[in-house]
Tab-separated table of C-alpha atoms and ligand atoms in Angstrom:
chain	number	residue	atom	x	y	z
A	12	MET	CA	-10.216	33.274	-5.092
A	13	ASN	CA	-9.158	31.208	-1.955
A	14	GLY	CA	-6.484	32.548	0.590
A	15	SER	CA	-5.561	29.184	1.641
A	16	SER	CA	-1.468	29.068	1.969
A	17	ASN	CA	-1.895	25.018	2.645
A	18	LEU	CA	-0.442	23.035	-0.161
A	19	ARG	CA	-3.251	21.372	-1.891
A	20	ILE	CA	-2.999	19.038	-4.735
A	21	ALA	CA	-5.492	17.450	-7.084
A	22	CYS	CA	-4.250	14.319	-9.020
A	23	VAL	CA	-6.848	14.235	-12.191
A	24	MET	CA	-6.714	10.612	-13.724
A	25	VAL	CA	-6.879	10.583	-17.712
A	26	GLY	CA	-7.046	7.720	-19.816
A	27	LEU	CA	-9.245	5.392	-21.694
A	28	PRO	CA	-11.404	2.893	-19.717
A	29	ALA	CA	-9.203	-0.200	-18.357
A	30	ARG	CA	-6.187	1.568	-18.592
A	31	GLY	CA	-5.345	0.939	-14.715
A	32	LYS	CA	-6.537	4.460	-13.715
A	33	THR	CA	-8.236	3.280	-10.716
A	34	TYR	CA	-5.495	0.859	-9.823
A	35	ILE	CA	-3.292	4.037	-10.090
A	36	SER	CA	-5.432	6.022	-7.645
A	37	TYR	CA	-5.745	3.139	-4.926
A	38	LYS	CA	-1.854	2.673	-4.954
A	39	VAL	CA	-1.233	6.821	-4.660
A	40	SER	CA	-3.948	6.966	-2.139
A	41	ARG	CA	-2.521	4.166	-0.180
A	42	TYR	CA	1.198	5.237	-0.074
A	43	LEU	CA	0.404	8.977	0.625
A	44	THR	CA	-2.074	7.913	3.694
A	45	TRP	CA	0.748	5.325	4.996
A	46	LEU	CA	2.774	8.533	4.900
A	47	GLY	CA	0.339	10.561	6.842
A	48	ILE	CA	-0.967	12.729	4.260
A	49	LYS	CA	-4.732	13.496	4.093
A	50	THR	CA	-5.773	11.787	0.846
A	51	GLN	CA	-9.031	10.966	-0.658
A	52	ILE	CA	-10.085	9.316	-4.120
A	53	PHE	CA	-13.280	10.910	-5.405
A	54	SER	CA	-14.543	8.451	-8.268
A	55	VAL	CA	-16.923	9.929	-10.969
A	56	GLY	CA	-17.822	6.276	-11.974
A	57	ASN	CA	-19.585	5.973	-8.296
A	58	TYR	CA	-21.577	9.286	-8.702
A	59	ARG	CA	-22.585	8.152	-12.240
A	60	ARG	CA	-23.788	4.836	-10.726
A	61	LYS	CA	-25.665	6.452	-8.238
A	62	LEU	CA	-27.208	8.993	-10.639
A	63	ALA	CA	-27.981	6.721	-13.692
A	64	GLY	CA	-27.853	3.101	-11.949
A	65	LEU	CA	-26.080	-0.107	-12.517
A	66	ASN	CA	-25.656	-2.354	-15.374
A	67	LEU	CA	-25.991	0.285	-18.151
A	68	PRO	CA	-25.327	-0.815	-21.673
A	69	HIS	CA	-22.615	0.468	-23.835
A	70	THR	CA	-24.944	2.543	-25.615
A	71	PHE	CA	-25.107	4.873	-22.284
A	72	PHE	CA	-21.438	6.050	-23.383
A	73	ASP	CA	-22.087	6.607	-26.985
A	74	VAL	CA	-20.986	10.127	-27.909
A	75	ASN	CA	-24.334	10.939	-29.348
A	76	ASN	CA	-26.364	9.708	-26.809
A	77	ALA	CA	-27.411	13.212	-25.330
A	78	GLU	CA	-29.069	11.753	-22.128
A	79	GLY	CA	-25.831	9.887	-21.374
A	80	ILE	CA	-23.896	12.968	-21.721
A	81	LYS	CA	-26.033	14.963	-19.645
A	82	LYS	CA	-25.919	12.472	-16.648
A	83	ARG	CA	-22.330	11.766	-17.212
A	84	HIS	CA	-21.521	15.575	-17.064
A	85	GLU	CA	-23.679	15.993	-13.752
A	86	ALA	CA	-21.688	12.952	-11.781
A	87	ALA	CA	-18.490	14.822	-12.855
A	88	SER	CA	-19.551	18.012	-11.580
A	89	CYS	CA	-20.994	16.399	-8.465
A	90	ALA	CA	-17.745	14.640	-7.811
A	91	LEU	CA	-15.897	17.867	-8.724
A	92	ASN	CA	-17.950	19.831	-6.150
A	93	ASP	CA	-17.612	17.399	-3.293
A	94	MET	CA	-13.714	17.288	-3.895
A	95	ILE	CA	-13.676	21.000	-3.447
A	96	ASN	CA	-15.715	20.933	-0.409
A	97	TRP	CA	-13.538	18.264	0.967
A	98	PHE	CA	-10.156	20.492	0.447
A	99	GLU	CA	-12.100	23.319	1.953
A	100	LYS	CA	-13.914	21.951	4.728
A	101	GLU	CA	-11.934	18.894	5.895
A	102	ASP	CA	-8.777	20.220	5.039
A	103	GLY	CA	-7.664	17.499	2.724
A	104	THR	CA	-4.375	17.651	1.241
A	105	VAL	CA	-4.184	15.358	-1.690
A	106	ALA	CA	-7.542	14.356	-3.839
A	107	ILE	CA	-7.602	12.015	-6.634
A	108	PHE	CA	-10.195	12.750	-9.179
A	109	ASP	CA	-10.799	9.271	-11.026
A	110	ALA	CA	-12.476	9.666	-14.300
A	111	THR	CA	-11.554	9.390	-17.904
A	112	ASN	CA	-11.287	13.183	-18.199
A	113	SER	CA	-10.295	12.281	-22.053
A	114	SER	CA	-11.085	15.633	-23.903
A	115	LYS	CA	-8.972	18.842	-23.748
A	116	LYS	CA	-12.488	20.563	-22.642
A	117	ALA	CA	-13.077	18.558	-19.813
A	118	ARG	CA	-9.688	19.026	-18.679
A	119	ALA	CA	-9.499	22.772	-18.918
A	120	TRP	CA	-12.884	22.907	-17.183
A	121	ILE	CA	-11.556	21.003	-13.889
A	122	ASN	CA	-8.046	22.825	-14.192
A	123	ASN	CA	-9.716	26.267	-14.104
A	124	ALA	CA	-12.321	25.470	-11.262
A	125	LEU	CA	-9.390	24.097	-9.139
A	126	THR	CA	-6.737	26.520	-10.012
A	127	ALA	CA	-9.181	29.369	-9.024
A	128	ARG	CA	-9.267	27.785	-5.586
A	129	ASN	CA	-5.519	27.812	-5.374
A	130	ILE	CA	-5.559	24.035	-5.480
A	131	GLN	CA	-2.709	22.702	-7.510
A	132	VAL	CA	-3.362	20.012	-10.375
A	133	LEU	CA	-1.552	17.145	-11.446
A	134	PHE	CA	-2.862	15.156	-14.344
A	135	ILE	CA	-2.014	11.326	-14.338
A	136	GLU	CA	-2.506	9.985	-17.852
A	137	SER	CA	-2.077	6.349	-18.299
A	138	VAL	CA	-1.728	5.296	-21.929
A	139	CYS	CA	-1.703	1.536	-22.907
A	140	GLU	CA	-2.016	-0.015	-26.273
A	141	ASP	CA	-1.199	-3.559	-25.232
A	142	LYS	CA	-4.240	-5.581	-26.029
A	143	ASP	CA	-3.344	-8.361	-23.454
A	144	ILE	CA	-2.934	-5.844	-20.776
A	145	ILE	CA	-6.142	-4.201	-21.376
A	146	LEU	CA	-7.984	-7.411	-21.953
A	147	SER	CA	-6.635	-8.585	-18.207
A	148	ASN	CA	-7.492	-5.477	-16.648
A	149	ILE	CA	-11.010	-6.066	-17.896
A	150	LYS	CA	-11.104	-9.474	-16.942
A	151	ASP	CA	-9.410	-8.963	-13.423
A	152	VAL	CA	-11.097	-5.501	-12.430
A	153	LYS	CA	-14.060	-4.665	-14.758
A	154	LEU	CA	-16.151	-7.520	-14.793
A	155	SER	CA	-16.242	-7.659	-10.978
A	156	SER	CA	-17.287	-3.801	-10.918
A	157	PRO	CA	-20.944	-2.997	-10.024
A	158	ASP	CA	-21.332	-1.992	-13.591
A	159	TYR	CA	-21.441	-5.713	-14.568
A	160	CYS	CA	-22.832	-7.514	-11.624
A	161	ASN	CA	-24.313	-10.758	-12.551
A	162	ARG	CA	-23.627	-10.587	-16.266
A	163	ASP	CA	-22.240	-13.336	-18.265
A	164	PRO	CA	-18.302	-12.539	-18.349
A	165	ASN	CA	-18.327	-12.948	-22.249
A	166	ALA	CA	-21.121	-10.653	-22.866
A	167	ALA	CA	-19.999	-8.336	-20.164
A	168	THR	CA	-16.372	-7.989	-21.957
A	169	GLU	CA	-17.884	-7.721	-25.579
A	170	ASP	CA	-19.856	-4.676	-24.104
A	171	PHE	CA	-16.994	-3.340	-22.320
A	172	MET	CA	-14.968	-3.108	-25.653
A	173	LYS	CA	-17.798	-1.192	-27.102
A	174	ARG	CA	-17.885	1.027	-24.343
A	175	ILE	CA	-13.814	1.778	-24.849
A	176	LYS	CA	-14.725	2.245	-28.722
A	177	HIS	CA	-16.970	5.181	-27.832
A	178	TYR	CA	-14.613	6.696	-25.657
A	179	GLU	CA	-11.754	6.454	-28.275
A	180	GLU	CA	-13.958	8.436	-30.813
A	181	THR	CA	-13.463	11.707	-28.829
A	182	TYR	CA	-10.087	10.847	-26.961
A	183	GLU	CA	-7.204	13.266	-26.737
A	184	THR	CA	-4.149	12.261	-25.153
A	185	VAL	CA	-2.594	15.145	-23.072
A	186	THR	CA	-0.312	17.638	-24.962
A	187	GLU	CA	-1.242	20.922	-23.301
A	188	GLN	CA	1.801	22.649	-22.359
A	189	GLU	CA	0.325	25.043	-19.759
A	190	LEU	CA	-0.759	21.778	-17.639
A	191	THR	CA	1.282	20.117	-15.010
A	192	TYR	CA	1.203	16.248	-16.027
A	193	ILE	CA	2.539	12.788	-16.101
A	194	LYS	CA	2.145	10.316	-18.971
A	195	LEU	CA	2.778	6.652	-18.093
A	196	ILE	CA	3.107	4.695	-21.325
A	197	ASN	CA	2.558	0.981	-21.633
A	198	VAL	CA	2.870	0.404	-17.985
A	199	GLY	CA	5.894	2.010	-17.159
A	200	SER	CA	7.977	1.595	-20.310
A	201	GLN	CA	7.958	5.322	-20.951
A	202	TYR	CA	7.061	8.328	-19.154
A	203	ILE	CA	6.515	11.834	-20.357
A	204	ILE	CA	6.441	14.725	-17.593
A	205	ASN	CA	5.743	18.219	-18.068
A	206	MET	CA	6.012	21.612	-15.116
A	207	ILE	CA	5.904	19.469	-12.256
A	208	ARG	CA	6.165	21.723	-9.101
A	209	GLY	CA	7.318	21.194	-5.545
A	210	TYR	CA	8.327	18.346	-3.209
A	211	LEU	CA	4.855	16.639	-2.816
A	212	GLU	CA	4.198	16.346	-6.695
A	213	SER	CA	7.522	15.265	-7.343
A	214	ARG	CA	7.056	12.223	-4.758
A	215	ILE	CA	3.671	11.228	-6.311
A	216	VAL	CA	5.597	11.406	-9.847
A	217	TYR	CA	8.647	9.223	-8.302
A	218	TYR	CA	6.280	6.869	-6.997
A	219	LEU	CA	4.386	6.646	-9.943
A	220	MET	CA	7.644	5.977	-11.860
A	221	ASN	CA	8.314	3.002	-9.419
A	222	LEU	CA	5.065	1.318	-9.848
A	223	HIS	CA	4.614	-1.762	-11.927
A	224	THR	CA	1.969	-3.860	-12.374
A	225	ARG	CA	3.577	-7.346	-12.965
A	226	PRO	CA	2.372	-10.012	-10.465
A	227	LYS	CA	4.812	-10.472	-7.466
A	228	ARG	CA	5.240	-11.837	-4.072
A	229	ILE	CA	6.999	-10.473	-1.106
A	230	TRP	CA	8.131	-12.415	2.014
A	231	PHE	CA	8.661	-10.983	5.503
A	232	SER	CA	10.599	-12.803	8.315
A	233	ARG	CA	11.439	-11.413	11.658
A	234	HIS	CA	14.972	-12.753	12.810
A	235	GLY	CA	15.201	-15.842	14.817
A	236	GLU	CA	14.448	-15.510	18.668
A	237	SER	CA	17.396	-13.261	20.218
A	238	LEU	CA	18.859	-13.402	23.517
A	239	PHE	CA	17.356	-10.253	24.371
A	240	ASN	CA	13.957	-11.514	23.258
A	241	LEU	CA	14.326	-14.223	26.024
A	242	GLU	CA	14.889	-11.592	28.737
A	243	ASP	CA	11.850	-9.476	27.245
A	244	ARG	CA	14.528	-6.782	26.353
A	245	ILE	CA	13.897	-4.306	23.680
A	246	GLY	CA	16.809	-2.701	21.173
A	247	GLY	CA	20.468	-3.675	21.528
A	248	ASP	CA	22.133	-5.829	19.243
A	249	ALA	CA	21.907	-9.176	20.554
A	250	GLY	CA	22.769	-12.330	18.848
A	251	LEU	CA	20.282	-15.426	18.307
A	252	SER	CA	19.254	-17.531	21.019
A	253	PRO	CA	19.626	-21.635	20.438
A	254	ARG	CA	16.156	-21.564	19.149
A	255	GLY	CA	16.597	-18.648	16.927
A	256	GLU	CA	19.809	-20.320	15.604
A	257	GLN	CA	17.447	-23.376	14.824
A	258	TYR	CA	15.201	-21.197	12.949
A	259	ALA	CA	17.889	-19.840	11.068
A	260	LEU	CA	18.811	-23.374	10.498
A	261	LYS	CA	15.409	-24.504	8.921
A	262	LEU	CA	14.822	-21.308	6.887
A	263	PRO	CA	16.478	-22.525	3.694
A	264	GLU	CA	14.172	-25.693	3.888
A	265	LEU	CA	11.156	-23.408	4.808
A	266	VAL	CA	11.899	-20.983	1.757
A	267	ARG	CA	12.712	-24.045	-0.610
A	268	GLN	CA	9.144	-25.652	0.123
A	269	ASN	CA	7.141	-22.471	0.111
A	270	ILE	CA	8.934	-20.095	-2.091
A	271	GLY	CA	10.258	-22.593	-4.562
A	272	ASP	CA	13.213	-21.743	-7.060
A	273	ARG	CA	12.368	-18.213	-7.927
A	274	PRO	CA	15.476	-15.812	-8.083
A	275	LEU	CA	14.993	-14.689	-4.677
A	276	THR	CA	16.937	-11.779	-3.143
A	277	VAL	CA	17.325	-11.574	0.812
A	278	TRP	CA	17.307	-7.929	2.399
A	279	THR	CA	18.675	-7.832	6.000
A	280	SER	CA	18.790	-5.013	8.291
A	281	SER	CA	22.476	-4.364	9.505
A	282	MET	CA	21.891	-5.579	12.814
A	283	THR	CA	23.589	-8.845	13.934
A	284	ARG	CA	20.387	-11.073	14.693
A	285	THR	CA	18.921	-10.604	11.099
A	286	ILE	CA	22.157	-11.280	9.898
A	287	GLN	CA	22.731	-14.387	11.465
A	288	THR	CA	19.084	-15.375	10.678
A	289	ALA	CA	19.749	-15.167	7.016
A	290	ARG	CA	23.356	-16.679	6.809
A	291	HIS	CA	22.389	-20.135	5.834
A	292	LEU	CA	20.179	-18.778	2.821
A	293	ASP	CA	22.243	-19.213	-0.465
A	294	PHE	CA	20.770	-16.058	-2.228
A	295	PRO	CA	22.217	-12.739	-3.070
A	296	LYS	CA	21.901	-10.369	0.028
A	297	LYS	CA	21.707	-6.985	0.810
A	298	GLN	CA	21.831	-5.055	4.105
A	299	TRP	CA	19.765	-1.883	4.767
A	300	LYS	CA	20.270	0.329	7.533
A	301	ALA	CA	16.887	1.585	7.108
A	302	LEU	CA	15.627	-1.846	7.979
A	303	ASP	CA	17.073	-1.800	11.544
A	304	GLU	CA	14.562	-1.985	14.616
A	305	LEU	CA	12.731	0.947	15.899
A	306	ASP	CA	15.248	3.166	17.826
A	307	THR	CA	14.136	3.028	21.397
A	308	GLY	CA	16.581	5.663	22.522
A	309	VAL	CA	17.435	5.774	26.476
A	310	CYS	CA	15.222	2.741	26.661
A	311	ASP	CA	17.433	0.602	24.557
A	312	GLY	CA	18.102	-2.405	26.305
A	313	MET	CA	15.280	-2.174	28.917
A	314	THR	CA	12.437	-4.430	29.548
A	315	TYR	CA	8.872	-2.846	29.461
A	316	GLU	CA	8.403	-3.283	33.144
A	317	GLU	CA	11.843	-1.351	33.755
A	318	ILE	CA	10.457	1.316	31.518
A	319	ALA	CA	7.085	1.227	33.149
A	320	ILE	CA	9.081	2.354	36.511
A	321	LYS	CA	11.719	4.577	35.373
A	322	TYR	CA	9.606	6.539	32.835
A	323	PRO	CA	5.873	6.096	33.768
A	324	ASP	CA	4.812	8.985	31.634
A	325	ASP	CA	6.489	8.213	28.842
A	326	PHE	CA	5.223	4.360	28.851
A	327	ALA	CA	1.596	5.855	29.568
A	328	ARG	CA	1.657	8.329	26.641
A	329	ARG	CA	3.162	5.214	24.203
A	330	ASP	CA	0.140	3.557	25.069
A	331	GLU	CA	-2.026	6.272	24.424
A	332	ASP	CA	-0.890	6.863	21.061
A	333	LYS	CA	1.626	4.341	20.014
A	334	PHE	CA	2.194	5.670	16.259
A	335	ASN	CA	3.137	9.121	17.259
A	336	TYR	CA	5.229	8.606	20.264
A	337	ARG	CA	8.879	9.326	19.989
A	338	TYR	CA	11.053	7.349	22.429
A	339	ARG	CA	13.340	9.993	24.143
A	340	GLY	CA	16.499	10.293	22.117
A	341	GLY	CA	15.050	7.629	19.831
A	342	GLU	CA	12.170	7.239	17.023
A	343	SER	CA	8.251	6.650	16.868
A	344	TYR	CA	6.560	4.565	14.170
A	345	ARG	CA	5.795	7.709	12.342
A	346	ASP	CA	9.481	8.594	12.064
A	347	LEU	CA	9.925	4.797	11.046
A	348	VAL	CA	7.492	5.070	8.251
A	349	LEU	CA	9.655	7.921	6.843
A	350	ARG	CA	12.767	5.848	7.381
A	351	LEU	CA	11.116	3.004	5.326
A	352	GLU	CA	9.904	4.892	2.217
A	353	PRO	CA	12.864	4.254	0.213
A	354	VAL	CA	12.695	0.433	0.870
A	355	ILE	CA	8.927	0.344	0.142
A	356	MET	CA	9.991	2.348	-3.439
A	357	ASP	CA	12.438	-0.190	-3.951
A	358	LEU	CA	9.902	-2.956	-3.112
A	359	GLU	CA	7.337	-1.696	-5.705
A	360	ARG	CA	10.252	-1.874	-8.286
A	361	HIS	CA	11.296	-5.491	-7.431
A	362	GLU	CA	9.659	-8.890	-7.355
A	363	ASN	CA	10.829	-11.786	-5.259
A	364	ILE	CA	12.453	-10.290	-2.020
A	365	LEU	CA	12.404	-11.864	1.222
A	366	ILE	CA	12.886	-9.452	4.076
A	367	ILE	CA	14.375	-10.337	7.269
A	368	SER	CA	14.021	-7.485	9.511
A	369	HIS	CA	12.509	-6.722	12.912
A	370	GLN	CA	8.839	-6.483	14.498
A	371	ALA	CA	8.343	-2.563	14.266
A	372	THR	CA	9.903	-2.355	10.964
A	373	ILE	CA	8.129	-5.211	9.349
A	374	ARG	CA	4.765	-3.546	10.695
A	375	CYS	CA	5.404	-0.555	8.872
A	376	MET	CA	6.009	-2.467	5.757
A	377	TYR	CA	2.974	-4.878	6.232
A	378	ALA	CA	0.637	-1.884	7.017
A	379	TYR	CA	1.441	-0.191	3.544
A	380	PHE	CA	0.496	-3.328	1.725
A	381	MET	CA	-2.321	-4.131	3.778
A	382	GLY	CA	-3.541	-0.756	4.057
A	383	LEU	CA	-3.383	-0.704	7.989
A	384	SER	CA	-4.435	2.691	9.659
A	385	HIS	CA	-1.878	4.355	12.048
A	386	GLU	CA	-3.778	3.165	14.824
A	387	GLN	CA	-3.557	-0.459	13.685
A	388	LEU	CA	-0.113	-0.347	12.444
A	389	PRO	CA	1.667	-0.466	15.778
A	390	TYR	CA	-0.442	-3.268	16.942
A	391	ALA	CA	-0.130	-5.498	13.980
A	392	ARG	CA	0.683	-9.108	14.859
A	393	ILE	CA	4.262	-10.113	13.439
A	394	PRO	CA	5.181	-13.457	14.966
A	395	LEU	CA	8.635	-14.747	15.375
A	396	HIS	CA	9.704	-17.981	13.479
A	397	THR	CA	7.016	-17.094	10.890
A	398	ILE	CA	7.502	-16.113	7.106
A	399	ILE	CA	4.501	-13.794	5.964
A	400	GLU	CA	4.037	-13.916	2.210
A	401	LEU	CA	1.952	-11.132	0.794
A	402	LYS	CA	0.545	-11.312	-2.832
A	403	PRO	CA	-0.529	-7.922	-4.020
A	404	LYS	CA	-3.684	-7.904	-6.076
A	405	ALA	CA	-5.257	-4.984	-7.812
A	406	PHE	CA	-7.044	-3.488	-4.948
A	407	SER	CA	-5.835	-5.768	-1.921
A	408	CYS	CA	-3.429	-8.061	-0.796
A	409	GLU	CA	-3.378	-11.801	-0.030
A	410	GLU	CA	-1.612	-13.024	3.069
A	411	LYS	CA	-0.304	-16.680	4.229
A	412	LEU	CA	1.729	-17.558	7.036
A	413	TYR	CA	4.433	-20.260	6.882
A	414	LYS	CA	5.347	-21.329	10.598
A	415	VAL	CA	8.288	-23.009	11.666
A	416	ASP	CA	8.264	-25.857	14.411
A	417	VAL	CA	10.522	-24.189	16.542
A	418	GLY	CA	9.339	-22.299	19.516
A	419	SER	CA	9.742	-19.072	20.743
A	420	VAL	CA	8.962	-16.214	22.897
A	421	ASP	CA	5.744	-14.132	21.975
A	422	THR	CA	7.079	-10.272	22.154
A	423	TYR	CA	3.322	-9.161	21.450
A	424	ARG	CA	2.145	-6.565	23.832
A	425	PRO	CA	-1.199	-5.498	23.973
A	426	LYS	CA	-2.109	-2.083	24.714
A	427	GLY	CA	-2.296	-1.352	28.476
A	428	GLN	CA	-0.422	-3.986	29.509
A	429	LEU	CA	3.133	-4.570	30.730
A	430	ALA	CA	5.209	-7.337	28.664
A	431	ARG	CA	3.968	-10.710	27.882
A	432	LYS	CA	6.624	-13.294	27.772
A	433	LEU	CA	5.031	-16.858	27.089
A	434	THR	CA	6.437	-19.212	25.135
A	435	ASN	CA	4.374	-20.169	21.803
A	436	ASP	CA	5.965	-23.885	21.738
A	437	LYS	CA	2.377	-25.091	22.709
A	438	PHE	CA	0.743	-22.908	20.253
A	439	VAL	CA	2.874	-24.277	17.305
A	440	SER	CA	2.376	-27.719	17.960
A	441	SER	CA	-1.353	-27.388	18.707
A	442	MET	CA	-1.734	-25.206	15.350
A	443	SER	CA	-0.031	-27.571	13.139
A	444	PRO	CA	1.475	-31.203	12.587
A	445	LEU	CA	5.039	-29.443	12.563
A	446	SER	CA	6.228	-31.179	15.222
A	447	GLU	CA	6.087	-34.490	13.400
A	448	GLY	CA	8.875	-33.540	11.323
A	449	ALA	CA	7.719	-31.045	8.700
A	450	SER	CA	10.008	-28.017	8.207
A	451	GLY	CA	6.976	-25.764	7.760
A	452	GLU	CA	3.545	-25.195	6.294
A	453	ILE	CA	0.936	-22.555	5.886
A	454	VAL	CA	-0.963	-21.991	9.081
A	455	ASP	CA	-3.293	-19.151	8.199
A	456	ALA	CA	-4.358	-17.529	5.179
A	457	LYS	CA	-6.142	-14.528	6.150
A	458	THR	CA	-8.802	-12.812	4.316
A	459	PRO	CA	-7.460	-10.070	2.250
A	460	ILE	CA	-8.525	-6.741	3.773
A	461	LEU	CA	-10.963	-4.333	1.931
A	462	PRO	CA	-9.306	-2.004	-0.068
A	463	ILE	CA	-9.450	1.707	0.872
A	464	LYS	CA	-12.990	2.860	-0.396
A	465	PRO	CA	-13.571	5.750	-2.477
A	466	MET	CA	-15.605	8.413	-0.965
A	467	GLU	CA	-19.042	7.907	-1.459
A	468	ALA	CA	-20.938	10.047	-3.987
A	469	THR	CA	-22.175	12.554	-1.183
A	470	SER	CA	-23.966	15.372	-3.177
A	471	THR	CA	-27.694	15.411	-3.543
A	472	CYS	CA	-27.436	15.500	-7.446
B	519	G3H	O1	11.045	-1.816	20.522
B	519	G3H	C1	10.918	-2.723	19.631
B	519	G3H	C2	9.906	-3.512	19.196
B	519	G3H	O2	10.123	-4.453	18.478
B	519	G3H	C3	8.654	-2.672	18.913
B	519	G3H	O3	7.753	-3.363	19.781
B	519	G3H	O4	6.634	-1.227	19.436
B	519	G3H	O5	5.379	-3.253	20.280
B	519	G3H	O6	6.776	-1.951	21.844
B	519	G3H	P1	6.651	-2.393	20.243
């Protein structure tokens, strides 16, 4: 029996193949990592591929295939051992055990092994009977998996359907009253929850209840250039500069051209510059205090040069660890992530939201969707006078930037430097033909970042 008093939770996925278990694992992992909770996925599929190879036919998964069963058990044992080692040696907090775990016997085995080590177990079952959702999951996710590399898509789909049939023969939905579980039925149309304990399990359950898989897009824009931006001052509640006003005036046309006639909702912060930026947009609006800029405490209204002179130690400490540095009397990026958590929850629930906010707040939300680390987050480039469009996919996020032909200062301050105050008029006209009259266009379509990888199968099975 492990004497650890630290909270450790294993989220154990349950469900037939192609029910979105891996998608849910990635989403939970990304969300918890963003919050600063040490999280790792253990994918039994990866262990099985390492043990038994790629391109296995459906017969490998036949319930009467003794060799297949042996290998699959071996893979599950190795993954479970690695997961336990990770909790014990690497001080992990939440592990996600991604496998079908589709029999009572398998779940009892996992539950006993983990609870004996003082690790809480939360079973997350995804039940889905909608044939279209299952088929689109197979096409979008399974056919690109290493299990089917270089296979004809139709033959692979047929094989995968047969694999599902094998699992259906022995599948037992979770009904064990002694287990802690959440059952997600038909992608969020119903939930069954049993014996949830404590704050962190409740957070995970609440997050799962906000997730949906309908395709969506999210747009972010900073406020137009402000009078404080012109002076390189941070914080404050200044109004827009003349160029910021021009951006606000051009925004409706940019939205119409690039977002189209979707039923958009605009969220702003409670600060003057975002409210002014949104004021010509003819859509329902909501103000969120949570979207206000990072509180810079005693440095509010100062330039970076002034901060470096008046608070040199603070200035240096912020450069050393920008994510964790908290302004005296103000906030850190870590604080900001926590402040923005309810916004992220609401964003997961909604479609077609344009958020007009600030550099630091947009960095935090952008990092959640793009899977940036806490080191990368405070240095993400969020330029003025640009709309960032994000299109979340199964394991990544596509990004496009729409830039407007109105110049602005560049407020980006690279690590270790005092403020840079350059206009980017030149940058805009050299990047795009916008100065010839267009109101906005895509200037960049970045490659989606790689998803968080499940932990490699490390055991020497
Ligand atoms: O202080 C407000 C800024 O938008 C945040 O910028 O974190 O790069 O200093 P910074």
